[in-house]
Each structure stands twice: as structure tokens, then as C-alpha cells.
mmCIF file of C-alpha atoms in Angstrom:
data_model
loop_
_atom_site.group_PDB
_atom_site.id
_atom_site.type_symbol
_atom_site.label_atom_id
_atom_site.label_comp_id
_atom_site.label_asym_id
_atom_site.label_seq_id
_atom_site.Cartn_x
_atom_site.Cartn_y
_atom_site.Cartn_z
ATOM 1 C CA MET A 490 26.345 25.692 -16.474
ATOM 2 C CA ILE A 491 26.562 28.957 -18.568
ATOM 3 C CA LYS A 492 23.325 28.770 -19.865
ATOM 4 C CA ILE A 493 21.615 28.170 -16.239
ATOM 5 C CA MET A 494 23.589 31.380 -15.091
ATOM 6 C CA VAL A 495 22.172 33.482 -17.926
ATOM 7 C CA LEU A 496 18.914 32.317 -16.800
ATOM 8 C CA LEU A 497 19.349 33.103 -13.218
ATOM 9 C CA HIS A 498 20.621 36.453 -13.851
ATOM 10 C CA ALA A 499 17.992 37.347 -16.309
ATOM 11 C CA ALA A 500 15.542 36.650 -13.314
ATOM 12 C CA GLN A 501 13.810 40.006 -12.231
ATOM 13 C CA GLY A 502 13.584 39.213 -8.391
ATOM 14 C CA ILE A 503 11.789 35.941 -6.967
ATOM 15 C CA GLY A 504 8.323 36.210 -8.293
ATOM 16 C CA TRP A 505 6.906 33.949 -11.261
ATOM 17 C CA GLN A 506 7.971 35.271 -14.657
ATOM 18 C CA ALA A 507 8.217 34.129 -18.392
ATOM 19 C CA PRO A 508 11.884 32.678 -19.054
ATOM 20 C CA PRO A 509 14.027 35.015 -21.552
ATOM 21 C CA LYS A 510 13.388 34.179 -25.198
ATOM 22 C CA GLY A 511 15.339 31.580 -26.430
ATOM 23 C CA THR A 512 15.848 29.631 -23.155
ATOM 24 C CA SER A 513 15.190 26.020 -23.952
ATOM 25 C CA LEU A 514 13.203 23.268 -21.955
ATOM 26 C CA LYS A 515 16.353 21.604 -21.308
ATOM 27 C CA THR A 516 18.363 24.695 -19.632
ATOM 28 C CA LEU A 517 14.819 24.927 -17.483
ATOM 29 C CA GLY A 518 14.599 21.392 -16.598
ATOM 30 C CA GLU A 519 18.789 21.438 -15.461
ATOM 31 C CA ALA A 520 18.282 24.362 -13.236
ATOM 32 C CA GLU A 521 15.340 23.188 -11.716
ATOM 33 C CA GLU A 522 16.965 19.752 -11.142
ATOM 34 C CA GLN A 523 19.841 21.489 -9.396
ATOM 35 C CA GLY A 524 17.194 23.311 -7.225
ATOM 36 C CA PHE A 525 17.853 26.889 -8.590
ATOM 37 C CA ILE A 526 14.099 27.413 -9.915
ATOM 38 C CA GLU A 527 10.639 26.419 -9.566
ATOM 39 C CA ILE A 528 8.589 25.836 -12.961
ATOM 40 C CA ARG A 529 4.799 25.865 -13.340
ATOM 41 C CA GLY A 530 2.429 25.985 -16.682
ATOM 42 C CA GLU A 531 3.106 24.623 -19.848
ATOM 43 C CA PHE A 532 4.452 25.533 -23.222
ATOM 44 C CA GLN A 533 3.890 29.473 -23.943
ATOM 45 C CA LYS A 534 2.329 29.613 -20.359
ATOM 46 C CA ARG A 535 5.545 28.565 -18.644
ATOM 47 C CA GLN A 536 6.810 30.477 -15.953
ATOM 48 C CA PHE A 537 9.713 30.058 -13.556
ATOM 49 C CA ARG A 538 10.837 31.842 -10.239
ATOM 50 C CA LEU A 539 14.228 31.643 -8.506
ATOM 51 C CA THR A 540 14.337 29.235 -5.218
ATOM 52 C CA LYS A 541 16.159 30.555 -2.167
ATOM 53 C CA LEU A 542 19.325 28.629 -3.347
ATOM 54 C CA GLY A 543 18.854 30.279 -6.786
ATOM 55 C CA SER A 544 18.258 33.888 -5.387
ATOM 56 C CA ASP A 545 21.555 33.334 -3.044
ATOM 57 C CA HIS A 546 23.655 31.674 -5.912
ATOM 58 C CA VAL A 547 22.983 34.861 -8.061
ATOM 59 C CA ALA A 548 23.837 37.295 -5.398
ATOM 60 C CA ARG A 549 27.060 35.385 -4.675
ATOM 61 C CA ASP A 550 27.809 35.708 -8.513
ATOM 62 C CA ARG A 551 26.976 39.172 -8.516
ATOM 63 C CA ARG A 552 29.367 40.053 -5.856
ATOM 64 C CA ARG A 553 32.183 37.800 -7.551
ATOM 65 C CA LEU A 554 31.851 39.480 -10.465
ATOM 66 C CA GLU A 555 31.834 43.023 -8.950
ATOM 67 C CA ALA A 556 35.043 42.095 -6.922
ATOM 68 C CA ARG A 557 36.677 41.256 -10.504
ATOM 69 C CA ARG A 558 35.508 44.472 -12.090
ATOM 70 C CA GLN A 559 37.078 46.655 -9.077
ATOM 71 C CA THR A 560 40.554 44.741 -9.528
ATOM 72 C CA ASP A 561 40.726 45.233 -13.256
#
């Protein structure tokens, strides 16, 4: 799940974009299976974008991290 969260947090908005360097096909597949992203293209031209579920999940996680920073 940590690798998926890194992928989700690396997304720049909800448009189509290349995955971050070092992202495995397995991580992309798992994130797609869980409904967080959509994938298109093949090999070097592979792109992903956040789904509504993925975008909402990242927003919640960012709020949670911010709340933790404020209490430390």
C-alpha cells in the first residue's frame, strides 16, 4: 500500500501523466484494481490518471498528514 500511496501522491492533478520513474507495472496494476487510477498506453508510453476515488483518497491523506504535523 505504501508504493500505491507514493504513486497517488506523485500525481499532478487528475489529467493523464506518465508514472514516476521506478514505478513497477505491479504497483500500477494494484492501484488500478483498487480503483484509484486508470491506465492507458503500453510500455514507455504508459500513462495514468487518478479516478475520483483516488483523488478523494489523496485529499484525505494530505489532510491527515497536515493534522499530524500541526500536533507535533
